[in-house]
mmCIF file of C-alpha atoms in Angstrom:
data_model
loop_
_atom_site.group_PDB
_atom_site.id
_atom_site.type_symbol
_atom_site.label_atom_id
_atom_site.label_comp_id
_atom_site.label_asym_id
_atom_site.label_seq_id
_atom_site.Cartn_x
_atom_site.Cartn_y
_atom_site.Cartn_z
ATOM 1 C CA MET A 1 125.325 86.547 95.822
ATOM 2 C CA GLU A 2 124.766 89.867 96.826
ATOM 3 C CA LYS A 3 121.450 91.505 97.689
ATOM 4 C CA LYS A 4 119.846 94.775 98.743
ATOM 5 C CA ARG A 5 116.749 95.633 100.292
ATOM 6 C CA GLY A 6 113.878 98.294 99.568
ATOM 7 C CA MET A 7 113.815 99.529 103.030
ATOM 8 C CA ARG A 8 113.494 102.878 105.295
ATOM 9 C CA VAL A 9 114.412 103.710 108.369
ATOM 10 C CA ALA A 10 113.192 101.544 111.557
ATOM 11 C CA GLU A 11 110.529 104.123 112.707
ATOM 12 C CA ASP A 12 108.672 104.398 109.353
ATOM 13 C CA GLU A 13 108.297 100.494 108.469
ATOM 14 C CA TYR A 14 106.217 99.271 105.782
ATOM 15 C CA ILE A 15 103.003 96.933 105.958
ATOM 16 C CA CYS A 16 101.884 93.914 104.797
ATOM 17 C CA ILE A 17 98.877 94.660 102.765
ATOM 18 C CA ASN A 18 96.822 91.647 103.450
ATOM 19 C CA CYS A 19 97.086 91.268 107.198
ATOM 20 C CA CYS A 20 99.076 94.946 108.312
ATOM 21 C CA HIS A 21 102.204 92.963 109.979
ATOM 22 C CA PRO A 22 105.048 95.368 109.897
ATOM 23 C CA SER A 23 108.021 94.806 107.365
ATOM 24 C CA SER A 24 111.734 96.314 106.989
ATOM 25 C CA SER A 25 111.239 95.979 103.365
ATOM 26 C CA LEU A 26 109.059 95.641 100.151
ATOM 27 C CA PHE A 27 111.159 93.294 98.072
ATOM 28 C CA LEU A 28 115.014 91.972 97.929
ATOM 29 C CA LYS A 29 117.353 93.245 95.041
ATOM 30 C CA TYR A 30 120.068 91.011 93.654
ATOM 31 C CA SER A 31 123.222 92.077 92.103
ATOM 32 C CA ASP A 32 122.546 90.475 88.991
ATOM 33 C CA ASN A 33 119.590 92.578 88.559
ATOM 34 C CA GLY A 34 117.193 90.027 89.582
ATOM 35 C CA ILE A 35 114.190 91.308 92.448
ATOM 36 C CA ARG A 36 111.576 89.199 94.526
ATOM 37 C CA LEU A 37 109.292 90.748 96.441
ATOM 38 C CA THR A 38 109.326 90.443 100.365
ATOM 39 C CA PRO A 39 107.376 87.619 101.983
ATOM 40 C CA CYS A 40 105.405 88.727 105.086
ATOM 41 C CA SER A 41 106.507 86.880 107.953
ATOM 42 C CA ASN A 42 102.857 86.721 109.278
ATOM 43 C CA CYS A 43 100.696 85.546 106.464
ATOM 44 C CA GLY A 44 103.220 84.280 103.906
ATOM 45 C CA LYS A 45 102.103 86.692 101.098
ATOM 46 C CA ALA A 46 104.296 89.225 99.335
ATOM 47 C CA VAL A 47 104.222 92.186 101.409
ATOM 48 C CA ASP A 48 103.501 94.680 98.812
ATOM 49 C CA VAL A 49 102.051 93.429 95.118
ATOM 50 C CA TYR A 50 101.416 96.851 93.785
ATOM 51 C CA ILE A 51 104.712 98.052 93.567
ATOM 52 C CA GLU A 52 105.156 96.086 90.480
ATOM 53 C CA TYR A 53 102.091 97.201 89.146
ATOM 54 C CA ASP A 54 101.156 100.172 86.959
ATOM 55 C CA ILE A 55 100.147 103.268 88.096
ATOM 56 C CA VAL A 56 96.916 103.327 85.707
ATOM 57 C CA LEU A 57 96.253 99.754 87.659
ATOM 58 C CA VAL A 58 96.755 100.513 91.148
ATOM 59 C CA ILE A 59 94.467 103.424 90.572
ATOM 60 C CA ILE A 60 91.902 101.155 88.877
ATOM 61 C CA ASP A 61 91.885 98.883 92.053
ATOM 62 C CA LEU A 62 91.059 101.750 94.092
ATOM 63 C CA MET A 63 88.181 102.230 92.211
ATOM 64 C CA LEU A 64 87.288 99.293 92.713
ATOM 65 C CA GLN A 65 88.052 99.592 96.242
ATOM 66 C CA TYR A 66 90.086 97.414 97.128
ATOM 67 C CA ILE A 67 91.902 97.801 100.754
ATOM 68 C CA GLY A 68 95.000 96.189 99.697
ATOM 69 C CA ALA A 69 95.265 99.400 97.098
ATOM 70 C CA TYR A 70 94.667 101.846 99.798
ATOM 71 C CA ARG A 71 96.888 100.083 102.084
ATOM 72 C CA HIS A 72 99.886 100.307 99.280
ATOM 73 C CA PHE A 73 99.420 104.077 98.785
ATOM 74 C CA LEU A 74 98.802 105.244 102.339
ATOM 75 C CA MET A 75 101.364 103.198 104.271
ATOM 76 C CA ASN A 76 103.959 102.251 101.704
ATOM 77 C CA THR A 77 104.435 104.640 99.203
ATOM 78 C CA SER A 78 105.774 108.617 100.082
ATOM 79 C CA ASN A 79 103.698 110.883 98.200
ATOM 80 C CA ARG A 80 105.267 114.051 98.551
ATOM 81 C CA HIS A 81 103.021 116.565 95.925
ATOM 82 C CA CYS A 82 99.579 115.423 98.309
ATOM 83 C CA HIS A 83 98.782 119.336 99.077
ATOM 84 C CA LYS A 84 98.926 120.070 95.423
ATOM 85 C CA LEU A 85 95.971 117.275 94.949
ATOM 86 C CA CYS A 86 94.034 118.819 98.060
ATOM 87 C CA ILE A 87 94.380 122.473 95.899
ATOM 88 C CA ILE A 88 93.265 120.188 92.670
ATOM 89 C CA PHE A 89 90.244 118.737 94.924
ATOM 90 C CA MET A 90 89.427 121.948 96.457
ATOM 91 C CA LEU A 91 89.058 123.874 93.033
ATOM 92 C CA CYS A 92 87.298 121.151 91.764
ATOM 93 C CA ASP A 93 84.303 120.972 94.812
ATOM 94 C CA ALA A 94 84.402 125.227 94.263
ATOM 95 C CA TYR A 95 83.927 125.012 90.584
ATOM 96 C CA SER A 96 81.207 122.663 91.115
ATOM 97 C CA LYS A 97 79.579 124.616 93.923
ATOM 98 C CA TRP A 98 79.890 128.024 91.350
ATOM 99 C CA ILE A 99 78.275 126.840 88.120
ATOM 100 C CA ARG A 100 75.329 125.229 90.526
ATOM 101 C CA GLN A 101 74.782 128.936 92.070
ATOM 102 C CA ARG A 102 75.374 130.595 88.955
ATOM 103 C CA ILE A 103 72.342 128.629 87.328
ATOM 104 C CA MET A 104 69.865 128.616 90.288
ATOM 105 C CA SER A 105 70.681 132.379 90.431
ATOM 106 C CA GLY A 106 70.253 133.445 86.492
ATOM 107 C CA ASN A 107 72.103 136.154 84.398
ATOM 108 C CA GLU A 108 74.714 138.136 86.941
ATOM 109 C CA ASN A 109 77.220 140.423 85.802
ATOM 110 C CA ALA A 110 81.171 139.368 85.921
ATOM 111 C CA TYR A 111 81.884 140.947 89.331
ATOM 112 C CA ASP A 112 78.959 139.261 91.012
ATOM 113 C CA LEU A 113 79.895 135.522 89.510
ATOM 114 C CA GLU A 114 83.849 136.187 90.229
ATOM 115 C CA TRP A 115 83.187 137.097 94.362
ATOM 116 C CA LYS A 116 80.467 134.231 94.080
ATOM 117 C CA PHE A 117 83.359 131.956 93.205
ATOM 118 C CA TYR A 118 85.653 133.483 96.085
ATOM 119 C CA GLU A 119 82.955 132.676 98.299
ATOM 120 C CA CYS A 120 82.147 128.807 97.078
ATOM 121 C CA LEU A 121 86.163 128.265 97.382
ATOM 122 C CA LEU A 122 86.055 129.532 101.122
ATOM 123 C CA GLN A 123 83.425 127.401 101.764
ATOM 124 C CA SER A 124 84.901 124.012 100.414
ATOM 125 C CA TRP A 125 88.069 124.840 102.014
ATOM 126 C CA LEU A 126 86.512 125.248 105.331
ATOM 127 C CA GLU A 127 84.325 122.119 104.449
ATOM 128 C CA MET A 128 87.715 120.672 103.819
ATOM 129 C CA ALA A 129 89.424 121.320 106.847
ATOM 130 C CA SER A 130 86.609 120.325 108.976
ATOM 131 C CA PHE A 131 86.513 117.428 107.778
ATOM 132 C CA MET A 132 90.305 116.588 107.823
ATOM 133 C CA ILE A 133 90.220 117.903 111.802
ATOM 134 C CA VAL A 134 87.683 115.945 112.905
ATOM 135 C CA LEU A 135 89.175 112.889 111.280
ATOM 136 C CA THR A 136 92.462 113.728 112.951
ATOM 137 C CA LEU A 137 90.791 113.940 116.405
ATOM 138 C CA LEU A 138 89.243 110.300 115.618
ATOM 139 C CA SER A 139 91.838 108.626 113.941
ATOM 140 C CA SER A 140 95.181 109.807 116.264
ATOM 141 C CA GLN A 141 93.092 107.537 118.826
ATOM 142 C CA THR A 142 93.596 104.134 117.292
ATOM 143 C CA SER A 143 96.595 104.574 115.194
ATOM 144 C CA THR A 144 100.061 105.820 116.320
ATOM 145 C CA LYS A 145 101.290 106.596 112.771
ATOM 146 C CA PHE A 146 99.114 109.506 112.419
ATOM 147 C CA SER A 147 100.658 113.002 111.407
ATOM 148 C CA ILE A 148 99.503 116.469 109.530
ATOM 149 C CA ASN A 149 101.420 114.662 106.265
ATOM 150 C CA LYS A 150 99.435 111.549 106.887
ATOM 151 C CA MET A 151 96.075 113.163 107.503
ATOM 152 C CA VAL A 152 96.712 115.349 103.972
ATOM 153 C CA GLN A 153 97.341 111.767 102.392
ATOM 154 C CA THR A 154 94.682 110.066 104.115
ATOM 155 C CA PHE A 155 92.417 113.101 102.576
ATOM 156 C CA CYS A 156 93.859 113.189 99.138
ATOM 157 C CA VAL A 157 93.643 109.287 98.415
ATOM 158 C CA GLY A 158 89.801 109.136 100.028
ATOM 159 C CA SER A 159 88.910 112.341 97.972
ATOM 160 C CA TYR A 160 90.096 111.225 94.107
ATOM 161 C CA GLY A 161 86.478 110.908 93.335
ATOM 162 C CA ASN A 162 85.925 114.829 93.614
ATOM 163 C CA VAL A 163 87.224 115.045 90.354
ATOM 164 C CA PHE A 164 84.022 113.563 88.975
ATOM 165 C CA ALA A 165 82.300 116.806 89.725
ATOM 166 C CA VAL A 166 84.011 118.606 86.971
ATOM 167 C CA LEU A 167 83.050 115.624 84.635
ATOM 168 C CA SER A 168 79.688 115.969 85.598
ATOM 169 C CA ILE A 169 80.020 119.436 84.549
ATOM 170 C CA ILE A 170 81.709 118.215 80.989
ATOM 171 C CA TRP A 171 78.762 115.479 80.305
ATOM 172 C CA HIS A 172 76.185 118.275 81.665
ATOM 173 C CA LEU A 173 74.876 116.120 85.015
ATOM 174 C CA HIS A 174 75.940 118.516 87.717
ATOM 175 C CA LEU A 175 72.198 118.833 88.470
ATOM 176 C CA VAL A 176 71.525 115.680 87.798
ATOM 177 C CA TRP A 177 70.461 114.506 91.755
ATOM 178 C CA SER A 178 71.186 110.333 90.908
ATOM 179 C CA TYR A 179 75.005 111.340 89.929
ATOM 180 C CA ARG A 180 75.328 113.942 92.376
ATOM 181 C CA MET A 181 73.999 111.026 94.785
ATOM 182 C CA LEU A 182 76.186 108.468 93.482
ATOM 183 C CA THR A 183 79.597 110.372 93.320
ATOM 184 C CA GLU A 184 78.993 111.622 96.943
ATOM 185 C CA LEU A 185 78.699 107.698 97.883
ATOM 186 C CA PHE A 186 81.603 106.866 96.057
ATOM 187 C CA VAL A 187 83.805 109.319 98.230
ATOM 188 C CA PHE A 188 82.243 108.516 101.395
ATOM 189 C CA ILE A 189 82.857 104.938 100.536
ATOM 190 C CA SER A 190 86.572 106.309 99.449
ATOM 191 C CA HIS A 191 86.979 107.519 102.915
ATOM 192 C CA VAL A 192 85.584 104.262 104.987
ATOM 193 C CA GLN A 193 88.095 102.678 102.701
ATOM 194 C CA THR A 194 91.423 105.172 103.844
ATOM 195 C CA GLN A 195 90.349 104.701 107.439
ATOM 196 C CA ARG A 196 89.899 100.894 107.725
ATOM 197 C CA ALA A 197 93.781 101.017 105.678
ATOM 198 C CA LEU A 198 95.098 103.540 108.083
ATOM 199 C CA CYS A 199 93.557 102.624 111.643
ATOM 200 C CA SER A 200 93.377 99.019 110.887
ATOM 201 C CA GLY A 201 89.849 99.697 112.273
ATOM 202 C CA THR A 202 86.157 97.685 112.225
ATOM 203 C CA LEU A 203 84.157 98.645 109.194
ATOM 204 C CA ILE A 204 81.431 100.290 111.170
ATOM 205 C CA ARG A 205 83.678 101.901 113.615
ATOM 206 C CA SER A 206 85.418 103.472 110.102
ATOM 207 C CA ILE A 207 82.162 104.567 108.850
ATOM 208 C CA LEU A 208 80.924 106.086 112.051
ATOM 209 C CA VAL A 209 84.572 108.284 111.823
ATOM 210 C CA VAL A 210 83.796 109.549 108.261
ATOM 211 C CA LEU A 211 79.746 109.854 108.730
ATOM 212 C CA THR A 212 80.836 112.658 111.753
ATOM 213 C CA ALA A 213 83.592 114.145 109.421
ATOM 214 C CA THR A 214 80.941 114.466 106.756
ATOM 215 C CA VAL A 215 78.179 115.650 109.337
ATOM 216 C CA VAL A 216 80.300 118.347 110.485
ATOM 217 C CA SER A 217 81.742 119.438 107.366
ATOM 218 C CA ARG A 218 78.612 119.617 105.463
ATOM 219 C CA SER A 219 77.310 121.666 108.464
ATOM 220 C CA ILE A 220 79.419 124.294 108.217
ATOM 221 C CA GLY A 221 78.928 124.634 104.730
ATOM 222 C CA LEU A 222 75.407 124.725 105.664
ATOM 223 C CA LEU A 223 76.000 127.556 107.952
ATOM 224 C CA MET A 224 77.688 129.609 105.596
ATOM 225 C CA ASP A 225 74.882 129.408 103.074
ATOM 226 C CA SER A 226 72.569 130.465 105.072
ATOM 227 C CA TYR A 227 73.992 132.877 107.448
ATOM 228 C CA CYS A 228 77.109 134.151 105.591
ATOM 229 C CA PHE A 229 76.384 134.244 101.643
ATOM 230 C CA ILE A 230 73.119 135.756 101.601
#
């Protein structure tokens, strides 16, 4: 019986989402339309069960912080639109900052409001860029597969919680301290999971890497608030 393998070239292998062991394929496709998931040669489990899941179920597992879902997205899929997601997340963050500044500053004319949005957009871009640069510098020491594209992909998968910032505006929760803290905690945990999935490091090291990137990013944002945008 003829069979085909779902595989990439040798330098871009898949990994098992359970034990991170390399694999040359995710499934075996037979000529009679039968498909069998490739078992891992190390742990014996299916290399990636998420290839059979609907995208909605995968996103639910991401929200539940399952490490296997993160490994599926980062290592076993080809995400070619990460740069578009980065732009969306940056706009979400900038819009959230702009709304908070608008409420705190009171009534202003249209020109000032528009200019403040551009300031918030620049601030969000600098925070995002500094965060990704720090992650790249720290993660490249432990992962040989780290690249610019992987950096953007990692940031996108870890930052999807930023959409809650826009939802908070719709639900009138953008000034509620507890909601903002929970959203930021969710994004922080998501970034920790991406580090664990990508670099296969310990939990403590992943937390320290993300914490360092967060401190640098927030420091740049505070400096801009204090000295640039007066």
